[in-house]
Tab-separated table of C-alpha atoms in Angstrom:
chain	number	residue	atom	x	y	z
A	1159	UNK	CA	13.889	7.636	12.809
A	1160	UNK	CA	15.106	8.934	9.466
A	1161	UNK	CA	16.070	12.294	8.110
A	1162	UNK	CA	13.536	14.321	6.144
A	1163	UNK	CA	15.248	13.595	2.835
A	1164	UNK	CA	15.268	9.873	3.687
A	1165	UNK	CA	11.496	9.562	3.642
A	1166	UNK	CA	8.952	10.655	1.089
A	1167	UNK	CA	5.303	11.381	1.699
A	1168	UNK	CA	4.007	13.259	-1.324
A	1169	UNK	CA	2.058	16.377	-0.454
A	1170	UNK	CA	-0.149	18.852	-2.265
A	1171	UNK	CA	1.372	21.962	-3.820
A	1172	UNK	CA	-0.476	24.246	-1.434
A	1173	UNK	CA	-4.159	23.621	-1.970
A	1174	UNK	CA	-6.271	23.829	1.160
A	1175	UNK	CA	-6.756	20.332	2.558
A	1176	UNK	CA	-10.243	18.871	2.738
A	1177	UNK	CA	-9.943	19.021	6.527
A	1178	UNK	CA	-10.165	22.824	6.250
A	1179	UNK	CA	-13.289	22.490	4.128
A	1180	UNK	CA	-14.748	20.117	6.695
A	1181	UNK	CA	-14.132	22.656	9.465
A	1182	UNK	CA	-15.737	25.411	7.416
A	1183	UNK	CA	-18.817	23.363	6.539
A	1184	UNK	CA	-19.305	22.125	10.103
A	1185	UNK	CA	-19.117	25.671	11.395
A	1186	UNK	CA	-21.704	26.817	8.850
A	1187	UNK	CA	-23.980	23.937	9.788
A	1188	UNK	CA	-23.664	24.795	13.473
A	1189	UNK	CA	-24.592	28.385	12.711
A	1190	UNK	CA	-27.467	27.450	10.398
A	1191	UNK	CA	-30.240	27.450	13.066
A	1192	UNK	CA	-29.113	30.837	14.426
A	1193	UNK	CA	-28.872	32.235	10.921
A	1194	UNK	CA	-32.363	30.997	10.114
A	1195	UNK	CA	-33.819	32.582	13.280
A	1196	UNK	CA	-31.980	35.846	12.587
A	1197	UNK	CA	-33.301	36.043	9.043
A	1198	UNK	CA	-36.793	35.245	10.300
A	1199	UNK	CA	-36.526	38.042	12.878
A	1200	UNK	CA	-35.360	40.491	10.222
A	1201	UNK	CA	-38.331	39.604	8.025
A	1202	UNK	CA	-40.779	39.790	10.953
A	1203	UNK	CA	-39.440	43.159	12.134
A	1204	UNK	CA	-39.493	44.537	8.580
A	1205	UNK	CA	-43.170	43.672	8.290
A	1206	UNK	CA	-43.982	45.354	11.585
A	1207	UNK	CA	-41.912	48.488	10.848
A	1208	UNK	CA	-41.807	48.845	7.064
A	1209	UNK	CA	-40.473	52.424	7.224
A	1210	UNK	CA	-37.500	51.626	9.446
A	1211	UNK	CA	-34.052	51.643	7.816
A	1212	UNK	CA	-32.893	48.174	6.738
A	1213	UNK	CA	-29.633	48.577	8.640
A	1214	UNK	CA	-31.585	49.241	11.828
A	1215	UNK	CA	-33.707	46.140	11.293
A	1216	UNK	CA	-30.614	43.951	10.852
A	1217	UNK	CA	-28.961	45.378	13.949
A	1218	UNK	CA	-32.132	44.994	16.001
A	1219	UNK	CA	-32.498	41.352	14.961
A	1220	UNK	CA	-28.881	40.701	15.909
A	1221	UNK	CA	-29.450	42.449	19.247
A	1222	UNK	CA	-32.442	40.231	19.995
A	1223	UNK	CA	-30.336	37.166	19.252
A	1224	UNK	CA	-27.433	38.187	21.488
A	1225	UNK	CA	-28.922	40.435	24.242
A	1226	UNK	CA	-32.702	39.959	24.282
A	1227	UNK	CA	-33.197	41.440	27.747
A	1228	UNK	CA	-31.421	44.760	27.143
A	1229	UNK	CA	-32.647	48.021	25.616
A	1230	UNK	CA	-31.792	48.734	21.994
A	1231	UNK	CA	-30.951	52.040	20.396
A	1232	UNK	CA	-29.705	52.760	16.904
A	1233	UNK	CA	-28.137	55.915	15.524
A	1234	UNK	CA	-27.724	56.506	11.816
A	1235	UNK	CA	-25.887	59.793	12.390
A	1236	UNK	CA	-28.717	62.071	11.205
A	1237	UNK	CA	-30.469	64.835	13.218
A	1238	UNK	CA	-34.081	63.890	12.469
A	1239	UNK	CA	-34.487	61.060	14.954
A	1240	UNK	CA	-37.574	58.870	14.725
A	1241	UNK	CA	-38.980	56.368	17.145
A	1242	UNK	CA	-40.345	52.997	16.110
A	1243	UNK	CA	-42.399	50.739	18.266
A	1244	UNK	CA	-42.247	47.077	17.431
A	1245	UNK	CA	-44.233	44.454	19.274
A	1246	UNK	CA	-43.242	40.791	18.974
A	1247	UNK	CA	-45.562	38.209	20.424
A	1248	UNK	CA	-44.549	34.962	22.079
A	1249	UNK	CA	-46.466	33.053	19.412
A	1250	UNK	CA	-44.422	34.703	16.647
A	1251	UNK	CA	-41.139	33.898	18.365
A	1252	UNK	CA	-42.266	30.327	19.050
A	1253	UNK	CA	-43.043	29.954	15.345
A	1254	UNK	CA	-39.525	31.083	14.422
A	1255	UNK	CA	-38.033	28.563	16.837
A	1256	UNK	CA	-40.278	25.799	15.499
A	1257	UNK	CA	-39.244	26.607	11.935
A	1258	UNK	CA	-35.570	26.463	12.932
A	1259	UNK	CA	-36.093	23.117	14.688
A	1260	UNK	CA	-37.922	21.703	11.666
A	1261	UNK	CA	-35.066	22.820	9.433
A	1262	UNK	CA	-32.459	21.082	11.614
A	1263	UNK	CA	-34.413	17.862	12.053
A	1264	UNK	CA	-36.047	17.448	8.628
A	1265	UNK	CA	-34.595	19.714	5.954
A	1266	UNK	CA	-30.903	19.637	6.894
A	1267	UNK	CA	-30.506	15.826	6.627
A	1268	UNK	CA	-31.854	16.074	3.072
A	1269	UNK	CA	-29.668	19.052	2.167
A	1270	UNK	CA	-26.350	17.546	3.323
A	1271	UNK	CA	-26.207	14.668	0.765
A	1272	UNK	CA	-26.903	17.120	-2.057
A	1273	UNK	CA	-24.305	19.473	-0.620
A	1274	UNK	CA	-21.758	16.649	-0.485
A	1275	UNK	CA	-22.397	15.712	-4.127
A	1276	UNK	CA	-22.261	19.243	-5.491
A	1277	UNK	CA	-19.196	20.149	-3.414
A	1278	UNK	CA	-17.392	16.952	-4.435
A	1279	UNK	CA	-18.142	17.610	-8.117
A	1280	UNK	CA	-16.841	21.163	-7.824
A	1281	UNK	CA	-13.692	20.160	-5.959
A	1282	UNK	CA	-12.997	17.253	-8.320
A	1283	UNK	CA	-13.214	19.597	-11.291
A	1284	UNK	CA	-10.675	21.858	-9.608
A	1285	UNK	CA	-8.403	18.935	-8.715
A	1286	UNK	CA	-8.460	17.629	-12.281
A	1287	UNK	CA	-7.546	21.037	-13.617
A	1288	UNK	CA	-4.645	21.272	-11.184
A	1289	UNK	CA	-3.509	17.666	-11.548
A	1290	UNK	CA	-0.877	18.125	-14.309
A	1291	UNK	CA	0.983	20.651	-12.127
A	1292	UNK	CA	0.493	18.471	-9.030
A	1293	UNK	CA	1.792	15.417	-10.861
A	1294	UNK	CA	4.873	17.317	-12.038
A	1295	UNK	CA	5.429	18.472	-8.466
A	1296	UNK	CA	5.213	14.913	-7.136
A	1297	UNK	CA	7.499	13.562	-9.853
A	1298	UNK	CA	10.100	16.197	-8.990
A	1299	UNK	CA	9.884	15.197	-5.329
A	1300	UNK	CA	10.250	11.516	-6.212
A	1301	UNK	CA	13.195	12.193	-8.527
A	1302	UNK	CA	15.021	14.032	-5.762
A	1303	UNK	CA	14.214	11.281	-3.287
A	1304	UNK	CA	15.467	8.557	-5.641
A	1305	UNK	CA	18.662	10.534	-6.231
A	1306	UNK	CA	19.284	10.634	-2.471
A	1307	UNK	CA	18.429	6.945	-2.145
A	1308	UNK	CA	20.746	5.936	-4.959
A	1309	UNK	CA	23.610	7.949	-3.463
A	1310	UNK	CA	23.442	5.682	-0.417
A	1311	UNK	CA	22.233	2.312	-1.723
A	1312	UNK	CA	23.164	2.474	-5.415
A	1313	UNK	CA	26.215	0.186	-5.261
A	1314	UNK	CA	24.193	-2.554	-3.591
A	1315	UNK	CA	21.285	-2.181	-6.002
A	1316	UNK	CA	23.662	-2.327	-8.983
A	1317	UNK	CA	25.097	-5.607	-7.713
A	1318	UNK	CA	21.623	-7.113	-7.505
A	1319	UNK	CA	20.796	-5.836	-10.990
A	1320	UNK	CA	23.936	-7.491	-12.329
A	1321	UNK	CA	22.828	-10.744	-10.750
A	1322	UNK	CA	19.406	-10.396	-12.371
A	1323	UNK	CA	20.918	-9.760	-15.809
A	1324	UNK	CA	23.322	-12.695	-15.545
A	1325	UNK	CA	20.534	-14.994	-14.340
A	1326	UNK	CA	18.244	-14.098	-17.251
A	1327	UNK	CA	21.088	-14.645	-19.698
A	1328	UNK	CA	21.790	-18.059	-18.167
A	1329	UNK	CA	18.092	-18.909	-18.461
A	1330	UNK	CA	18.047	-17.942	-22.140
A	1331	UNK	CA	21.162	-19.971	-22.856
A	1332	UNK	CA	19.751	-23.042	-21.086
A	1333	UNK	CA	16.613	-22.874	-23.222
A	1334	UNK	CA	18.618	-22.490	-26.455
A	1335	UNK	CA	20.957	-25.315	-25.486
A	1336	UNK	CA	18.028	-27.628	-24.736
A	1337	UNK	CA	16.426	-26.876	-28.088
A	1338	UNK	CA	19.643	-27.519	-29.982
A	1339	UNK	CA	20.232	-30.842	-28.246
A	1340	UNK	CA	16.641	-32.107	-28.743
A	1341	UNK	CA	17.034	-33.813	-25.363
A	1342	UNK	CA	14.192	-36.098	-24.342
A	1343	UNK	CA	15.179	-36.779	-20.753
A	1344	UNK	CA	12.846	-35.388	-18.048
A	1345	UNK	CA	10.870	-33.112	-20.382
A	1346	UNK	CA	8.295	-32.037	-17.780
A	1347	UNK	CA	10.952	-31.250	-15.186
A	1348	UNK	CA	12.973	-29.206	-17.649
A	1349	UNK	CA	9.979	-27.227	-18.934
A	1350	UNK	CA	8.800	-26.576	-15.373
A	1351	UNK	CA	12.233	-25.410	-14.209
A	1352	UNK	CA	12.544	-23.020	-17.143
A	1353	UNK	CA	9.167	-21.517	-16.307
A	1354	UNK	CA	9.904	-21.294	-12.580
A	1355	UNK	CA	13.290	-19.689	-13.228
A	1356	UNK	CA	11.783	-17.135	-15.618
A	1357	UNK	CA	9.165	-16.255	-13.022
A	1358	UNK	CA	11.865	-15.977	-10.340
A	1359	UNK	CA	13.805	-13.543	-12.533
A	1360	UNK	CA	10.696	-11.444	-13.118
A	1361	UNK	CA	9.927	-11.302	-9.385
A	1362	UNK	CA	13.557	-10.345	-8.746
A	1363	UNK	CA	13.208	-7.392	-11.112
A	1364	UNK	CA	10.024	-6.370	-9.310
A	1365	UNK	CA	11.917	-6.473	-6.006
A	1366	UNK	CA	14.758	-4.345	-7.387
A	1367	UNK	CA	12.299	-1.838	-8.837
A	1368	UNK	CA	10.494	-1.514	-5.516
A	1369	UNK	CA	13.753	-0.986	-3.630
A	1370	UNK	CA	15.018	1.592	-6.118
A	1371	UNK	CA	11.822	3.568	-5.489
A	1372	UNK	CA	12.082	3.302	-1.707
A	1373	UNK	CA	9.665	0.488	-0.862
A	1374	UNK	CA	11.558	-2.002	1.291
A	1375	UNK	CA	8.414	-3.532	2.793
A	1376	UNK	CA	6.932	-4.130	-0.645
A	1377	UNK	CA	10.219	-5.667	-1.765
A	1378	UNK	CA	10.171	-8.018	1.210
A	1379	UNK	CA	6.614	-9.035	0.367
A	1380	UNK	CA	7.659	-9.892	-3.189
A	1381	UNK	CA	10.672	-11.823	-1.888
A	1382	UNK	CA	8.142	-14.063	-0.138
A	1383	UNK	CA	6.941	-15.152	-3.572
A	1384	UNK	CA	10.503	-15.622	-4.829
A	1385	UNK	CA	11.213	-17.830	-1.830
A	1386	UNK	CA	8.174	-20.018	-2.532
A	1387	UNK	CA	9.246	-20.408	-6.175
A	1388	UNK	CA	12.774	-21.355	-5.117
A	1389	UNK	CA	11.595	-23.944	-2.589
A	1390	UNK	CA	9.304	-25.584	-5.136
A	1391	UNK	CA	12.088	-25.653	-7.734
A	1392	UNK	CA	14.546	-27.197	-5.280
A	1393	UNK	CA	12.123	-29.943	-4.294
A	1394	UNK	CA	11.379	-30.756	-7.944
A	1395	UNK	CA	15.065	-31.066	-8.766
A	1396	UNK	CA	15.626	-33.302	-5.760
A	1397	UNK	CA	12.841	-35.759	-6.641
A	1398	UNK	CA	12.946	-35.508	-10.403
A	1399	UNK	CA	10.508	-36.049	-13.249
A	1400	UNK	CA	7.807	-37.888	-11.289
A	1401	UNK	CA	7.327	-35.026	-8.838
A	1402	UNK	CA	7.408	-32.493	-11.690
A	1403	UNK	CA	4.575	-34.400	-13.373
A	1404	UNK	CA	2.565	-34.299	-10.157
A	1405	UNK	CA	3.298	-30.612	-9.700
A	1406	UNK	CA	2.044	-29.719	-13.180
A	1407	UNK	CA	-0.981	-32.008	-12.824
A	1408	UNK	CA	-1.920	-30.148	-9.636
A	1409	UNK	CA	-3.174	-27.304	-11.827
A	1410	UNK	CA	-6.414	-29.287	-12.094
A	1411	UNK	CA	-6.831	-29.012	-8.308
A	1412	UNK	CA	-6.171	-25.271	-8.319
A	1413	UNK	CA	-8.574	-24.775	-11.230
A	1414	UNK	CA	-11.256	-26.722	-9.357
A	1415	UNK	CA	-10.851	-24.527	-6.266
A	1416	UNK	CA	-10.942	-21.348	-8.340
A	1417	UNK	CA	-14.045	-22.448	-10.243
A	1418	UNK	CA	-15.884	-23.411	-7.062
A	1419	UNK	CA	-15.253	-19.975	-5.582
A	1420	UNK	CA	-16.262	-18.203	-8.766
A	1421	UNK	CA	-19.457	-20.253	-9.127
A	1422	UNK	CA	-20.400	-19.332	-5.568
A	1423	UNK	CA	-19.783	-15.573	-5.849
A	1424	UNK	CA	-20.081	-14.704	-9.552
A	1425	UNK	CA	-23.237	-12.639	-9.015
A	1426	UNK	CA	-21.572	-10.488	-6.346
A	1427	UNK	CA	-18.626	-10.023	-8.706
A	1428	UNK	CA	-20.933	-8.821	-11.453
A	1429	UNK	CA	-20.383	-11.738	-13.840
A	1430	UNK	CA	-22.570	-14.411	-15.316
A	1431	UNK	CA	-22.309	-18.012	-14.120
A	1432	UNK	CA	-19.716	-20.356	-15.614
A	1433	UNK	CA	-21.056	-22.571	-18.349
A	1434	UNK	CA	-21.997	-26.150	-17.679
A	1435	UNK	CA	-19.318	-27.235	-20.148
A	1436	UNK	CA	-16.597	-25.336	-18.228
A	1437	UNK	CA	-17.683	-26.797	-14.900
A	1438	UNK	CA	-17.894	-30.289	-16.357
A	1439	UNK	CA	-14.411	-30.093	-17.928
A	1440	UNK	CA	-12.795	-28.849	-14.708
A	1441	UNK	CA	-14.609	-31.435	-12.585
A	1442	UNK	CA	-13.551	-34.170	-14.977
A	1443	UNK	CA	-9.880	-33.142	-14.819
A	1444	UNK	CA	-10.071	-32.867	-11.027
A	1445	UNK	CA	-11.552	-36.337	-10.593
A	1446	UNK	CA	-8.966	-37.744	-12.993
A	1447	UNK	CA	-5.952	-36.466	-11.022
A	1448	UNK	CA	-7.426	-37.647	-7.727
A	1449	UNK	CA	-8.013	-41.072	-9.242
A	1450	UNK	CA	-4.439	-41.100	-10.514
A	1451	UNK	CA	-2.600	-39.703	-7.497
A	1452	UNK	CA	-4.937	-40.287	-4.546
A	1453	UNK	CA	-7.208	-38.151	-2.370
A	1454	UNK	CA	-4.402	-36.345	-0.536
A	1455	UNK	CA	-3.401	-34.869	-3.895
A	1456	UNK	CA	-6.320	-32.445	-3.457
A	1457	UNK	CA	-4.692	-30.367	-0.680
A	1458	UNK	CA	-2.839	-27.079	-1.287
A	1459	UNK	CA	0.572	-28.739	-1.621
A	1460	UNK	CA	-0.927	-32.140	-2.418
A	1461	UNK	CA	1.442	-32.594	-5.345
A	1462	UNK	CA	4.223	-33.176	-2.766
A	1463	UNK	CA	2.188	-35.414	-0.439
A	1464	UNK	CA	3.427	-38.745	-1.787
A	1465	UNK	CA	7.137	-37.868	-1.882
A	1466	UNK	CA	7.045	-36.281	1.576
A	1467	UNK	CA	4.765	-39.027	2.910
A	1468	UNK	CA	2.308	-36.495	4.375
A	1469	UNK	CA	-1.449	-36.118	4.190
A	1470	UNK	CA	-1.501	-32.322	3.831
A	1471	UNK	CA	2.011	-30.918	3.437
A	1472	UNK	CA	2.611	-27.209	3.949
A	1473	UNK	CA	5.318	-24.867	2.722
A	1474	UNK	CA	7.175	-25.261	6.014
A	1475	UNK	CA	7.230	-29.022	5.390
A	1476	UNK	CA	8.778	-28.446	1.977
A	1477	UNK	CA	11.400	-26.197	3.574
A	1478	UNK	CA	12.160	-28.763	6.263
A	1479	UNK	CA	12.567	-31.511	3.672
A	1480	UNK	CA	15.193	-29.345	1.955
A	1481	UNK	CA	16.969	-28.399	5.180
A	1482	UNK	CA	15.846	-24.765	4.832
A	1483	UNK	CA	13.304	-24.541	7.662
A	1484	UNK	CA	15.263	-21.668	9.232
A	1485	UNK	CA	14.004	-19.387	6.439
A	1486	UNK	CA	10.523	-19.548	7.960
A	1487	UNK	CA	11.543	-16.673	10.237
A	1488	UNK	CA	12.134	-14.407	7.252
A	1489	UNK	CA	9.113	-15.825	5.448
A	1490	UNK	CA	6.806	-14.970	8.331
A	1491	UNK	CA	8.334	-11.513	8.585
A	1492	UNK	CA	7.650	-11.001	4.883
A	1493	UNK	CA	4.067	-12.142	5.461
A	1494	UNK	CA	3.459	-9.097	7.665
A	1495	UNK	CA	3.460	-7.054	4.462
A	1496	UNK	CA	1.153	-9.436	2.625
A	1497	UNK	CA	-1.642	-10.002	5.134
A	1498	UNK	CA	-3.674	-7.561	7.221
A	1499	UNK	CA	-2.580	-8.855	10.617
A	1500	UNK	CA	-1.798	-6.466	13.452
A	1501	UNK	CA	1.946	-7.148	13.218
A	1502	UNK	CA	1.919	-5.462	9.843
A	1503	UNK	CA	0.717	-2.269	11.538
A	1504	UNK	CA	3.691	-1.970	13.863
A	1505	UNK	CA	6.554	-3.702	12.061
A	1506	UNK	CA	7.821	-1.775	9.043
A	1507	UNK	CA	11.262	-2.168	7.490
A	1508	UNK	CA	11.066	1.377	6.163
A	1509	UNK	CA	10.965	2.928	9.650
A	1510	UNK	CA	14.128	3.114	11.726
A	1511	UNK	CA	13.589	2.880	15.455
A	1512	UNK	CA	14.434	5.829	17.665
A	1513	UNK	CA	13.115	9.092	19.048
A	1514	UNK	CA	10.640	10.944	16.854
A	1515	UNK	CA	10.170	7.868	14.649
A	1516	UNK	CA	6.778	7.974	12.877
A	1517	UNK	CA	4.165	5.467	13.959
A	1518	UNK	CA	3.405	4.663	10.325
A	1519	UNK	CA	4.722	5.370	6.864
A	1520	UNK	CA	2.517	6.066	3.855
A	1521	UNK	CA	5.204	6.596	1.234
A	1522	UNK	CA	8.752	5.735	0.249
A	1523	UNK	CA	11.676	5.425	2.655
A	1524	UNK	CA	15.470	5.274	2.445
A	1525	UNK	CA	15.668	2.437	4.986
A	1526	UNK	CA	15.069	-1.290	5.331
A	1527	UNK	CA	16.748	-2.821	2.262
A	1528	UNK	CA	19.247	-5.174	3.883
A	1529	UNK	CA	16.938	-8.172	4.396
A	1530	UNK	CA	15.020	-8.114	1.093
A	1531	UNK	CA	18.199	-7.562	-0.932
A	1532	UNK	CA	20.210	-10.315	0.779
A	1533	UNK	CA	17.368	-12.824	0.650
A	1534	UNK	CA	16.700	-12.038	-3.004
A	1535	UNK	CA	20.354	-12.500	-3.942
A	1536	UNK	CA	20.484	-15.820	-2.112
A	1537	UNK	CA	17.344	-17.294	-3.668
A	1538	UNK	CA	18.119	-16.003	-7.166
A	1539	UNK	CA	21.550	-17.625	-7.041
A	1540	UNK	CA	20.058	-20.857	-5.734
A	1541	UNK	CA	17.318	-21.223	-8.337
A	1542	UNK	CA	19.657	-20.278	-11.180
A	1543	UNK	CA	22.078	-22.984	-10.060
A	1544	UNK	CA	19.187	-25.458	-10.093
A	1545	UNK	CA	18.222	-24.656	-13.665
A	1546	UNK	CA	20.619	-27.197	-15.166
A	1547	UNK	CA	21.759	-28.975	-12.070
A	1548	UNK	CA	24.500	-31.547	-12.583
A	1549	UNK	CA	25.945	-29.974	-15.730
A	1550	UNK	CA	29.665	-30.303	-16.368
A	1551	UNK	CA	29.834	-27.386	-18.789
A	1552	UNK	CA	32.739	-25.129	-17.905
A	1553	UNK	CA	31.064	-21.897	-19.059
A	1554	UNK	CA	27.965	-22.607	-16.982
A	1555	UNK	CA	30.021	-23.306	-13.872
A	1556	UNK	CA	31.917	-20.020	-14.404
A	1557	UNK	CA	28.634	-18.106	-14.674
A	1558	UNK	CA	27.353	-19.638	-11.459
A	1559	UNK	CA	30.602	-18.809	-9.698
A	1560	UNK	CA	30.232	-15.183	-10.799
A	1561	UNK	CA	26.732	-15.157	-9.312
A	1562	UNK	CA	28.068	-16.614	-6.067
A	1563	UNK	CA	30.807	-13.969	-5.928
A	1564	UNK	CA	28.301	-11.172	-6.443
A	1565	UNK	CA	25.976	-12.687	-3.839
A	1566	UNK	CA	28.851	-12.779	-1.340
A	1567	UNK	CA	29.878	-9.174	-2.105
A	1568	UNK	CA	26.394	-7.797	-1.583
A	1569	UNK	CA	26.171	-7.966	2.249
A	1570	UNK	CA	29.228	-5.711	2.667
A	1571	UNK	CA	27.704	-3.071	0.404
A	1572	UNK	CA	24.357	-3.285	2.165
A	1573	UNK	CA	25.934	-3.065	5.622
A	1574	UNK	CA	28.018	-0.038	4.559
A	1575	UNK	CA	24.924	1.797	3.343
A	1576	UNK	CA	23.043	0.884	6.512
A	1577	UNK	CA	25.858	2.206	8.716
A	1578	UNK	CA	25.868	5.482	6.792
A	1579	UNK	CA	22.131	5.805	7.261
A	1580	UNK	CA	22.423	5.054	10.987
A	1581	UNK	CA	25.121	7.715	11.382
A	1582	UNK	CA	23.039	10.252	9.494
A	1583	UNK	CA	20.042	9.509	11.683
A	1584	UNK	CA	22.094	9.875	14.876
A	1585	UNK	CA	23.471	13.200	13.647
A	1586	UNK	CA	19.975	14.400	12.776
A	1587	UNK	CA	18.694	13.338	16.192
A	1588	UNK	CA	21.548	15.196	17.890
A	1589	UNK	CA	20.719	18.362	15.944
A	1590	UNK	CA	17.048	18.082	16.869
A	1591	UNK	CA	17.896	17.674	20.544
A	1592	UNK	CA	20.209	20.684	20.461
A	1593	UNK	CA	17.563	22.770	18.731
A	1594	UNK	CA	14.961	21.701	21.302
A	1595	UNK	CA	17.342	22.598	24.137
A	1596	UNK	CA	17.898	26.060	22.670
A	1597	UNK	CA	14.168	26.656	22.354
A	1598	UNK	CA	13.678	25.529	25.948
A	1599	UNK	CA	16.458	27.838	27.124
A	1600	UNK	CA	14.837	30.819	25.385
A	1601	UNK	CA	11.525	30.139	27.104
A	1602	UNK	CA	13.181	29.805	30.542
A	1603	UNK	CA	12.599	33.004	32.615
A	1604	UNK	CA	15.724	34.974	33.451
A	1605	UNK	CA	16.720	35.201	37.137
């Protein structure tokens, strides 16, 4: 469980929830047949006793609805009492009932859709008018939440941000150095590594941003992508230019798969069909790479098939080839937050286990950052070290050592924040138990 200030589920500023409107409308719909019969009785009685006071007619109709077998008397407080005789036939009452039944079975189903549309339009107009104030209210809540989150996790997040900044600076310097040297060796590998590293840095910033806003599960899902990028980069560096060429050529396979899907479903997506020229160009490129690299090149990781000597390699095969198969445990855990499997319903990093823990979380949380932060630091350091692997430049080696030092410092900061959160949760749980015991004691009858 987590303390109230450790979780954030943004709420309305006090507007009645739609559930209240639903209750009101359902109650009115349930009463509609009775209301229709009562109004019909009032009209029928008024026609049979046109001189009777309207208040008497309403009360008599209500009496017939509630106590039809009992006598009815009405007193308006005056001294000149008058008697009215009203005769209602069975046929007239049957007609009222038939009209009510017709309304429920035929008219009401047609009225409800119109009622939904008009009510929705009215409520939406009100919500739009109130939205600026609601947005300001939510932003204030989020600001306070982020302040609490930073008080606990800020030192760890700052360390990861430093690593991101250093990594991007290293990437920029590698690019500048390569341009100045006009190096010709392994051009495809170098260009690919620069692009992969830049993407890894961008994903790292996304992960940091998610964590700083309280979304540990989202951060873990993005780490999954960072891990894939790092594994691909490591395999390319290990096997060199030839594998990099295959990797880049595999774009033709991915384009072919994307085009085939689009051609099949473009109408459902609301687009026109791809042109014959587009299809022909993609098919031509696809056939060319298969002719060059073989049929097994057409699988998802077919670009690695030759070097791994596999027909259809998978990511886990790439990890195993690099001696990093153990990371599959974290990778599969991260996948819970990517796919719609049932494990993703019950396993959430943002929920601490314990009494009174919510079954689900629909907003931000102050928990769950240890795994995504540590994994991100590890992979960012790894891929940055790969960017110009084998260099003997002193400044570059110093930069990498700084990254390693920061990576190694991070777990202590994360563990410290986690221990503080655990203590706070235990204290909150103790207070809740004590409060519950006091309430129970008050309800206990005195001897």
